Coordinates of C-alpha atoms in Angstrom, one line a residue:
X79 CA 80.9 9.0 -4.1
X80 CA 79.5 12.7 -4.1
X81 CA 76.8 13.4 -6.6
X82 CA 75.6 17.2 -7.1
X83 CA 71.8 18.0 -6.1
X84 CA 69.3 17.8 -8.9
X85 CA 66.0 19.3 -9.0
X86 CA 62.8 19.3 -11.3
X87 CA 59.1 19.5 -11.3
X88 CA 58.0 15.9 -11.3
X89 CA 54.1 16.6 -12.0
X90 CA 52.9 17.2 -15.3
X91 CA 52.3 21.0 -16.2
X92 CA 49.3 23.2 -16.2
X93 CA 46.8 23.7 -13.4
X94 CA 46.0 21.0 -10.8
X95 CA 44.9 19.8 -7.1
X96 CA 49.0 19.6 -6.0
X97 CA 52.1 20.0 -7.9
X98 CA 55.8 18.1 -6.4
X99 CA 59.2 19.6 -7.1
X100 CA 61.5 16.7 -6.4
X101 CA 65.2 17.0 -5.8
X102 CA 67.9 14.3 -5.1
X103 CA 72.0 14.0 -4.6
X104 CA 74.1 14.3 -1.9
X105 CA 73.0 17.3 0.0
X106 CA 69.8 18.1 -0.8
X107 CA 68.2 18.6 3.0
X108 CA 70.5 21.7 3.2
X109 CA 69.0 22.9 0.6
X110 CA 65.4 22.8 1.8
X111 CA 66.5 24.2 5.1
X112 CA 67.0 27.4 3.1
X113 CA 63.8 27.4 1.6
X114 CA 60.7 25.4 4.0
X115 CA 60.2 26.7 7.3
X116 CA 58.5 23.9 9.4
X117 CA 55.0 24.9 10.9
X118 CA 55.9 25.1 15.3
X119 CA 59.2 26.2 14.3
X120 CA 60.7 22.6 13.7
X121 CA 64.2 22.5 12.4
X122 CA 64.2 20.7 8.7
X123 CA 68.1 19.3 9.8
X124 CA 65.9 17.6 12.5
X125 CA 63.2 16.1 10.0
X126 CA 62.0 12.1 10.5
X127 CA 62.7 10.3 7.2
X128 CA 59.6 9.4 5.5
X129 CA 57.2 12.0 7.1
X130 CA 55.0 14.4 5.6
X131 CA 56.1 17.9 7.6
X132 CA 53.5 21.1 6.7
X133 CA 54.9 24.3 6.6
X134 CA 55.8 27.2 4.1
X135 CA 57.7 27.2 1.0
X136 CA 59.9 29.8 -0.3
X137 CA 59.5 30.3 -3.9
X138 CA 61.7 33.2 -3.7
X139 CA 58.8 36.6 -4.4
X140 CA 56.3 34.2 -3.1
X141 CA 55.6 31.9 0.1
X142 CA 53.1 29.3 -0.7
X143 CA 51.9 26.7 2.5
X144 CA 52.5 22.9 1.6
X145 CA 54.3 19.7 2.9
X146 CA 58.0 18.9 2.8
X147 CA 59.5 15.0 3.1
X148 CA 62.9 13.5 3.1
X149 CA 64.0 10.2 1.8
X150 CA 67.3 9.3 3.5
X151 CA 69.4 7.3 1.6
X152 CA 70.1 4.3 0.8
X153 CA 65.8 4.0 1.3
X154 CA 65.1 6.2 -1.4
X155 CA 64.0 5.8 -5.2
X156 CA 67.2 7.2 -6.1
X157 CA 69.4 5.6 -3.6
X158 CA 70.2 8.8 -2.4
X159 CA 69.6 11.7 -0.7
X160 CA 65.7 13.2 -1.9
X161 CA 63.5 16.1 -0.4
X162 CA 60.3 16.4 -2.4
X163 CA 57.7 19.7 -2.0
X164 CA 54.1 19.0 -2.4
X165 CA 53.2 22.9 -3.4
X166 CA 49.7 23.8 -4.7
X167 CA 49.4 23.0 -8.1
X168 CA 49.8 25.8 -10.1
X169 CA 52.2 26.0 -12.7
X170 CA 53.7 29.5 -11.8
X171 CA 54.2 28.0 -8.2
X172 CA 55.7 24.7 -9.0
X173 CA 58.0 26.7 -11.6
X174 CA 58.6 29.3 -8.7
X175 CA 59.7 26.6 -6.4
X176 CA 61.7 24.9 -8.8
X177 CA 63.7 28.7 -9.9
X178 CA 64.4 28.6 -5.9
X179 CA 65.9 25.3 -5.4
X180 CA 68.5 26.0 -8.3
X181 CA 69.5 29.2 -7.4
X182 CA 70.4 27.6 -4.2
X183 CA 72.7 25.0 -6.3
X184 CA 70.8 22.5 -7.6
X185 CA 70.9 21.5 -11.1
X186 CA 68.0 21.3 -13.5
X187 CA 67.9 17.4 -13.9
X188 CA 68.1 16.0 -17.6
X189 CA 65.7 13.8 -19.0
X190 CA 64.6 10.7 -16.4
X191 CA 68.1 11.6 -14.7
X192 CA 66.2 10.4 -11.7
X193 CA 65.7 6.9 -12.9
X194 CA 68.8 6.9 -14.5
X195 CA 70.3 7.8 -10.8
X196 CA 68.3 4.9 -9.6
X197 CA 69.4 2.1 -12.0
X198 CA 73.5 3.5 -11.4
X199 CA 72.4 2.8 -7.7
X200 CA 71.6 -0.3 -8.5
X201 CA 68.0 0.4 -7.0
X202 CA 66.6 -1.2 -10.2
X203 CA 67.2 -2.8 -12.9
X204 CA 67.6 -1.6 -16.6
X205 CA 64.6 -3.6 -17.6
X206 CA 62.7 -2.6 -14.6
X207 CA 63.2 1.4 -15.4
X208 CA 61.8 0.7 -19.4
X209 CA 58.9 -1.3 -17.6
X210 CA 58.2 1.9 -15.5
X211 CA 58.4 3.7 -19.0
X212 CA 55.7 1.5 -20.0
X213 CA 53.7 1.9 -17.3
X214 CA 53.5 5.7 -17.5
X215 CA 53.2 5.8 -21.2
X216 CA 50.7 2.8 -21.5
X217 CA 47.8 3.6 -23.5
X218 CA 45.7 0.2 -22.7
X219 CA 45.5 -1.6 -19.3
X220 CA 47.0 -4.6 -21.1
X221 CA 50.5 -2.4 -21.3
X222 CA 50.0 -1.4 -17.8
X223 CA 50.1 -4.6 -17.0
X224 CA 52.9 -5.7 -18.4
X225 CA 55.1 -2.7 -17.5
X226 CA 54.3 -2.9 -14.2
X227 CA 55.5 -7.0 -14.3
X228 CA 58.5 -5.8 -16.0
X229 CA 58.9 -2.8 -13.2
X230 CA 58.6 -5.7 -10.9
X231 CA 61.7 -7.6 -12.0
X232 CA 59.6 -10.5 -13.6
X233 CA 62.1 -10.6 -16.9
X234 CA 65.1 -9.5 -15.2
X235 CA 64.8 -12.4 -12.8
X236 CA 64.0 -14.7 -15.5
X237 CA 67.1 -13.5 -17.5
X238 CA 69.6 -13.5 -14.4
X239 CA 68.8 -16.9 -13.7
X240 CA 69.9 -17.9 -17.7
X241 CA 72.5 -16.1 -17.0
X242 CA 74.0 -18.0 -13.4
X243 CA 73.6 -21.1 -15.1
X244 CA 75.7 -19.9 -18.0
X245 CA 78.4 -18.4 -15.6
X246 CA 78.4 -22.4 -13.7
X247 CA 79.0 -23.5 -17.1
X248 CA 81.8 -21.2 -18.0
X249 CA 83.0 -21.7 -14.7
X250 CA 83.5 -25.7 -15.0
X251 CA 84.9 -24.7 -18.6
X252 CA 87.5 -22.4 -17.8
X253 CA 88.7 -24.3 -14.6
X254 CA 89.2 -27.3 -17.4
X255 CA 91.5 -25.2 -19.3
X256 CA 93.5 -23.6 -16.5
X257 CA 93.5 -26.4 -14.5
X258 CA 93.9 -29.4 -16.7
X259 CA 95.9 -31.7 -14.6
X260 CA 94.3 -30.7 -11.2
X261 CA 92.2 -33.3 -9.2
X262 CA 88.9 -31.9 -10.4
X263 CA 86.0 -32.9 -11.7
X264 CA 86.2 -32.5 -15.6
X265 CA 83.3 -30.9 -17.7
X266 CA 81.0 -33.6 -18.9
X267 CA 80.5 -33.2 -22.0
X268 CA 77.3 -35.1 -22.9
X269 CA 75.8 -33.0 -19.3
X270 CA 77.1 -29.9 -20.5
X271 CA 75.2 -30.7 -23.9
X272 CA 71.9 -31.3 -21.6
X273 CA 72.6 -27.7 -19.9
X274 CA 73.4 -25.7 -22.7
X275 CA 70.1 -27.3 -24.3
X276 CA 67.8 -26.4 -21.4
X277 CA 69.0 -23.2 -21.5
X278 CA 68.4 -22.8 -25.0
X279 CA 64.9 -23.8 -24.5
X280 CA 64.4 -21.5 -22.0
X281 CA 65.6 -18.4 -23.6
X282 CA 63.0 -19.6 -26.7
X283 CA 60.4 -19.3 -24.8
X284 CA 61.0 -16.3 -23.2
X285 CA 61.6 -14.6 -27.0
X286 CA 58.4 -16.5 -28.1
X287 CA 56.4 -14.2 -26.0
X288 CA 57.4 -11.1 -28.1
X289 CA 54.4 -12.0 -30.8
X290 CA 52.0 -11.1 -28.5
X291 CA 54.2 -8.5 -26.2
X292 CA 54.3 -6.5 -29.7
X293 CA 50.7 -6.3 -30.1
X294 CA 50.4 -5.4 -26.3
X295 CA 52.6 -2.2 -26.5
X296 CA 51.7 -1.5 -30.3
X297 CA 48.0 -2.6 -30.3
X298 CA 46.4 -5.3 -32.3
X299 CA 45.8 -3.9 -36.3
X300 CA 42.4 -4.8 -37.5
X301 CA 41.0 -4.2 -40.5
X302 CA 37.7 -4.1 -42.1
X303 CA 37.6 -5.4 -45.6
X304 CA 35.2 -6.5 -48.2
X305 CA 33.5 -5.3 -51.3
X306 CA 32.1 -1.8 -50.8
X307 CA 28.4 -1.8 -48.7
X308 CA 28.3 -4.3 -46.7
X309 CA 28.0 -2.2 -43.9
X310 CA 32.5 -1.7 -43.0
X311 CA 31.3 1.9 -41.9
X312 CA 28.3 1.2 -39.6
X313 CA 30.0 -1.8 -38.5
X314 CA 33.2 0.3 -37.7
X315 CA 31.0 2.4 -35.5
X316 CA 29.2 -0.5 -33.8
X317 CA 32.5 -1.8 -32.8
X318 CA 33.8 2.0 -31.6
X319 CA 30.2 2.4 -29.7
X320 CA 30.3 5.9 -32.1
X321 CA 29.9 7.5 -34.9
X322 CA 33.5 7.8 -36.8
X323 CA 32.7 6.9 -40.1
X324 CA 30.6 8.0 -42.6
X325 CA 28.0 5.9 -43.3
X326 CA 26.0 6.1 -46.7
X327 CA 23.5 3.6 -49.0
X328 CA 26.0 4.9 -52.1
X329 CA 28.5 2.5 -53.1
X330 CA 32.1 3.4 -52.6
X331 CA 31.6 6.2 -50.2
X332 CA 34.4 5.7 -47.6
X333 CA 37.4 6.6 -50.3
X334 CA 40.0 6.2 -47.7
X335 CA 40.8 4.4 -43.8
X336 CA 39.1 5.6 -41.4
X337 CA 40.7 4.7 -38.1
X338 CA 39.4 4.3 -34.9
X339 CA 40.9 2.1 -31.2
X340 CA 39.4 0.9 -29.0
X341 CA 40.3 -1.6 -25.8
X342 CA 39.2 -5.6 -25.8
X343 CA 40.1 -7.4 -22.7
X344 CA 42.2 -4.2 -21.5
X345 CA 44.4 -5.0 -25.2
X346 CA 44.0 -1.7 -27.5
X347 CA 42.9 -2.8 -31.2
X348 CA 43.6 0.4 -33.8
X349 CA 40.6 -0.2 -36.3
X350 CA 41.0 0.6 -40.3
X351 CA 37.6 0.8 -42.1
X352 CA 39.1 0.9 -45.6
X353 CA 37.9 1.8 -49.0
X354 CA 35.5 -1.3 -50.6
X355 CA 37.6 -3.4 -52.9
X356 CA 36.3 -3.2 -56.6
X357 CA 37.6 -2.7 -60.1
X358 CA 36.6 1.1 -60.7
X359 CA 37.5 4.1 -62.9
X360 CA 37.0 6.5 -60.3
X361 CA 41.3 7.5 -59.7
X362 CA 40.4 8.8 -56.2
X363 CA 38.5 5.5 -55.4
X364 CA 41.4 3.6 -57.0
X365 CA 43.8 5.0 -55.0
X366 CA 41.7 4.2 -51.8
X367 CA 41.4 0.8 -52.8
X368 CA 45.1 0.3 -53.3
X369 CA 45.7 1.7 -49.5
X370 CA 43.4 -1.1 -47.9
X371 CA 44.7 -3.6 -49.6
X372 CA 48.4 -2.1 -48.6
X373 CA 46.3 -2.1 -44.8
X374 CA 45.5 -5.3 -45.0
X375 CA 48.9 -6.8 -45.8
X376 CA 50.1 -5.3 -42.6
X377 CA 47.3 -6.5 -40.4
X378 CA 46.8 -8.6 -37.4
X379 CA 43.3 -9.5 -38.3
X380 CA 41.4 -9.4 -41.2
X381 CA 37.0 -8.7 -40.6
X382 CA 36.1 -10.3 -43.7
X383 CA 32.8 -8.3 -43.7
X384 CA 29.7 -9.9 -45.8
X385 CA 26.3 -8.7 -46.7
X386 CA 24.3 -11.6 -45.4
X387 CA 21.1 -10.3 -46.9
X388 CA 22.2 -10.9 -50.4
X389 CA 23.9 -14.1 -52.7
X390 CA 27.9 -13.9 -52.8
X391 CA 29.2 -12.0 -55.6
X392 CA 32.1 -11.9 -57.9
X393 CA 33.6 -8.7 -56.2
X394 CA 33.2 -10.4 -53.1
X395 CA 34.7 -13.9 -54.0
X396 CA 37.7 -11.9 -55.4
X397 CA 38.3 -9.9 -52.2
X398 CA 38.1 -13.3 -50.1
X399 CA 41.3 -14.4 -52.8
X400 CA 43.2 -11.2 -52.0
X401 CA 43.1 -12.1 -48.7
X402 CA 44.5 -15.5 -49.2
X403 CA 46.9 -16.2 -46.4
X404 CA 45.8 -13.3 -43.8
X405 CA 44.3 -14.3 -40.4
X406 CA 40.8 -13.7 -41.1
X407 CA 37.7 -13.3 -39.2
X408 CA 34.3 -13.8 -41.7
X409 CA 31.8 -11.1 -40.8
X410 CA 28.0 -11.6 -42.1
X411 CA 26.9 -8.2 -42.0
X412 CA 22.7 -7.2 -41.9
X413 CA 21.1 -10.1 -40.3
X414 CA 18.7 -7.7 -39.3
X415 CA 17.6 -7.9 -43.6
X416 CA 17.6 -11.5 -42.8
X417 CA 20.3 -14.3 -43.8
X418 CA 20.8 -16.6 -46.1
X419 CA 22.3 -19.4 -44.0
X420 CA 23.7 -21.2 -47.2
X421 CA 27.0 -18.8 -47.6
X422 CA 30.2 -19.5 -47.9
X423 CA 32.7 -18.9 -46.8
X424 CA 30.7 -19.8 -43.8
X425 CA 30.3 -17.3 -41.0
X426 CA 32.4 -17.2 -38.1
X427 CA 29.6 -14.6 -36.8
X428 CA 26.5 -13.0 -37.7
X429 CA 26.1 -9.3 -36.4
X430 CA 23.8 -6.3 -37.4
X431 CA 25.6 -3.1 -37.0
X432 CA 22.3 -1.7 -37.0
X433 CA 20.9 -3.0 -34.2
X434 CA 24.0 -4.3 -32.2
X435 CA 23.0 -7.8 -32.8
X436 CA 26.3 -9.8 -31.4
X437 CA 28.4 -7.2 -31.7
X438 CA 29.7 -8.0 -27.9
X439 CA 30.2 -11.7 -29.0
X440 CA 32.7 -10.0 -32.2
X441 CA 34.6 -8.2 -30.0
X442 CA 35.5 -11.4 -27.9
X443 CA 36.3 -13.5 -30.8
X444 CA 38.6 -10.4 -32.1
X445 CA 40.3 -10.5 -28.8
X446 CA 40.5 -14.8 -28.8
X447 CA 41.7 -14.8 -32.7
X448 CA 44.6 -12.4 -32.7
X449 CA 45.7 -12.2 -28.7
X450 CA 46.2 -16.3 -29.1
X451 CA 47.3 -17.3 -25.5
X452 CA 46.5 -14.3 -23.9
X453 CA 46.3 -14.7 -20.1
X454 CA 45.9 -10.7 -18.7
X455 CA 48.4 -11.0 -15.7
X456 CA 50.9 -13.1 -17.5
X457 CA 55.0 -12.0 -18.0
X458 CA 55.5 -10.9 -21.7
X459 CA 58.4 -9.6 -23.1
X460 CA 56.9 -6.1 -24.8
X461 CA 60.2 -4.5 -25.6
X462 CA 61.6 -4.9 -29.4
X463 CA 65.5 -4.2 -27.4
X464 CA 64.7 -7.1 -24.7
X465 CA 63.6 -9.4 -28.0
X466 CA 66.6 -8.8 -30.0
X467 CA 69.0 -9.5 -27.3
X468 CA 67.2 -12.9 -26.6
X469 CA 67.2 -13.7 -30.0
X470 CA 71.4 -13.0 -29.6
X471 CA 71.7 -14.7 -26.9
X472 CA 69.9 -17.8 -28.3
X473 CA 71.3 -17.9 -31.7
X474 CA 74.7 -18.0 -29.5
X475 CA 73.4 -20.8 -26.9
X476 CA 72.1 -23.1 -30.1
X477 CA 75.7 -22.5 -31.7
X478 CA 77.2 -23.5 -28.4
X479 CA 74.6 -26.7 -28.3
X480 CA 75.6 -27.9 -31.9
X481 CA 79.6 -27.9 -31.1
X482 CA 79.6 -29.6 -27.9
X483 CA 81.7 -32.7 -28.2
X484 CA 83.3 -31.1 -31.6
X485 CA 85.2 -28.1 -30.7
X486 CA 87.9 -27.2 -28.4
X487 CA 86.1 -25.9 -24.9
X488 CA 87.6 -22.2 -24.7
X489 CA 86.1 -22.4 -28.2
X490 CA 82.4 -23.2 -26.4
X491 CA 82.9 -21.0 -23.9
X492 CA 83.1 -18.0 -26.7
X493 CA 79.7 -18.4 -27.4
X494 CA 78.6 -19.0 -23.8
X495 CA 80.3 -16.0 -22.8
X496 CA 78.7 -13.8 -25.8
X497 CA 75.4 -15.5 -24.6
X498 CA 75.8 -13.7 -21.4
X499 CA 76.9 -10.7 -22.3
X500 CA 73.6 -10.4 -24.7
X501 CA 71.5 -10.9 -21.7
X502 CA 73.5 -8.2 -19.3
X503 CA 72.1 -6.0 -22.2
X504 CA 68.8 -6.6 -20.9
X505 CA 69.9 -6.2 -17.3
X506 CA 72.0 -3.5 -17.8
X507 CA 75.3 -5.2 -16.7
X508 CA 76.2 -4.9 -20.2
X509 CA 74.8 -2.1 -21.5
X510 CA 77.1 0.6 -22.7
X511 CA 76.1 4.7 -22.7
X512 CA 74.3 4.8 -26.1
X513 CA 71.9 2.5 -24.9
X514 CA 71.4 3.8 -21.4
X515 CA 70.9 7.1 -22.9
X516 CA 68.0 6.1 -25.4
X517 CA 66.3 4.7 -22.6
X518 CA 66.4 7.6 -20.0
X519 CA 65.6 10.3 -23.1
X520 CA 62.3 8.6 -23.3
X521 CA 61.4 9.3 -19.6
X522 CA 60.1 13.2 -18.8
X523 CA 62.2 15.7 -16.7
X524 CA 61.1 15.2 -13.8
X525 CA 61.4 10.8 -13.4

């Protein structure tokens, strides 16, 4: 099937070392023979696949002097036809360039049309084109990692395997219903039961990774909590290795969250230094105070920050019970005033924002509290669309488990069937245009 030639700028805008103008369809070679002239007079018809040629480029009221190469299809990222020009980077000649190639046909590709061209040419998978997403748009080596893993096919293999041994199941099902007098081996029930109940504890683990997948791509939340001057602020900064807060002697200073990220382990942790929890009068301070306690409701991690240089007090016993049930990390501020190594709570460290005292040995323990599990080149799903369709496809697999042996098989075969289907959402064997087309909008012009 024909496609029409697409073209775009597939670097990012503004001034740089080398800008590429990529186009890809059916007949994009005769294109470029209209607008790169081969340096020793080469013909382009008579290019080598997968060669970098030099030569000029016609950008219509200019001629710049770059590198031309074809990608023949099926070999291509598209799967087919692409010619790519690697100008000089300057965004009047890329544009220029790009002005060129349409007037000579092309199209203007849509947003990640070229991915989009890929997964219809079954170069990659649906999963595989969100992990490239990721990948570009990662903001922590953590994500990179796991983009690229997803990129690589890691979940859709996972998932297509699920998904053969639910089609061998369905297909020992639906031969016992059309079949049901033929000299074939009959569906076991009692094996089926085993089956369905391996792949149910497959697809569980596979969503279980989501909990820390979700604070890959979103980052871990942290905040900083505790009665106002222990040291949030200056510790805050300690963390950040800068100065973001403000940091004052004067009680109450910091009136709202002050936020800050920074990466653990490769993982990125956004930071809240929040208002000091106290009963006040002060409405602005009040209204602070109400925010970090709405901060800390939605946290990951609670630093339960301490002034180790002075006895416990009320204020700080009653911040401890408002954090009753949050995963919390007990901070012992100022050892550098000295400590009083009869607290409690006890500490889980003692730091000195001051002087940097264990500060390195905090950030590891924020990493090992909140990132439980965490191995850095491990498969995670990371993708809230990959975790809802495994949780579909599992609540239909455990349905399937608990009415083996009690229901009718076309009955179980519903559910395995609607088990499969959730996981071709993942895939993209099952995915109809709304979804393909809120994945590809994400991706720039030019992928």
């Amino acid at each position: 099937m024909k496609s029409e030639n697409i073209a775009a700028v597939a670097t990012p805008p503004g001034k740089g070392g080398v800008a590429i103008v990529r186009l890809s369809g059916d007949s994009p070679l005769s294109v470029a023979e209209k607008m790169f002239r081969p340096a020793g007079n080469a013909a382009v018809r008579d290019f080598e696949p997968y060669r970098m040629v030099p030569g000029e480029i016609d950008g219509g009221s200019f001629r710049d002097y770059g590198l031309c190469v074809y990608f023949r299809a099926p070999h291509s990222f598209t799967g087919e036809d692409v010619v790519e020009f690697h100008c000089h980077g300057g965004a009047s000649i890329a544009r220029g360039i790009l002005r060129r190639a349409l007037g000579l046909g092309c199209r203007l590709a849509e947003r990640g049309e070229f991915t989009k061209r890929a997964f219809l040419n079954g170069k990659l998978s649906l999963a595989s084109a969100e992990g490239m997403a990721d990948m570009i748009n990662g903001e922590s080596e953590a994500e990179v990692r796991a983009g690229y893993l997803l990129y690589t096919e890691h979940l859709t293999a996972a998932v297509r395997a699920r998904q053969a041994e639910l089609t061998e199941l369905l297909a020992g099902i639906d031969a016992d219903i059309d079949f049901p007098e033929e000299d074939i081996e009959h569906t076991d029930l009692a094996d089926a039961g085993e089956r369905i109940g391996a792949i149910e504890g497959a697809l569980s683990a596979l969503a279980s990774q989501y909990r820390t997948g979700k604070k890959i791509k979103q980052g871990v939340n942290v905040v900083l909590a505790g009665r106002p001057n222990t040291g949030k602020s200056s510790l805050l900064n300690a963390l950040l290795g800068q100065d973001k807060a403000i940091v004052s002697a004067v009680a109450g200073t910091t009136r709202d969250a002050v936020e800050g990220t920074l990466e653990i382990g490769g993982v990125r942790f956004n930071l809240y230094d929040t208002a000091g929890i106290r009963s006040v009068a002060d409405e602005v301070e009040n209204f602070g105070i109400a925010r970090a306690r709405t901060l800390a409701e939605g946290a990951d991690l609670v630093l339960f920050v301490l002034d180790s240089s002075e006895p416990l007090s009320e204020e700080d016993a009653a911040v401890w019970n408002a954090l009753e049930g949050k995963k919390r990390l007990v901070v012992y501020n100022k050892t550098d005033l000295g400590a009083d190594a009869a607290l409690d709570p006890p500490a889980d460290i003692r730091v000195s924002a001051k002087t940097g005292e264990n500060i390195p040995a905090l950030r590891e323990k924020m990493l090992e509290m909140s990132m439980d599990g965490y191995v850095a080149d491990a498969q995670f799903v990371i993708e809230e669309r990959h975790y809802a369709a495994l949780r579909r496809a599992l609540a239909e697999v455990r349905r399937a488990r608990e009415l083996c042996g009690a229901v009718p098989l076309d009955l179980l075969g519903v559910h395995l069937k609607a088990a499969w289907e959730a996981l071709g959402e993942i895939t993209g064997e099952t995915a109809n245009e709304r979804i393909l087309d809120e994945i590809f909008a994400k991706f720039c012009v030019g992928k």
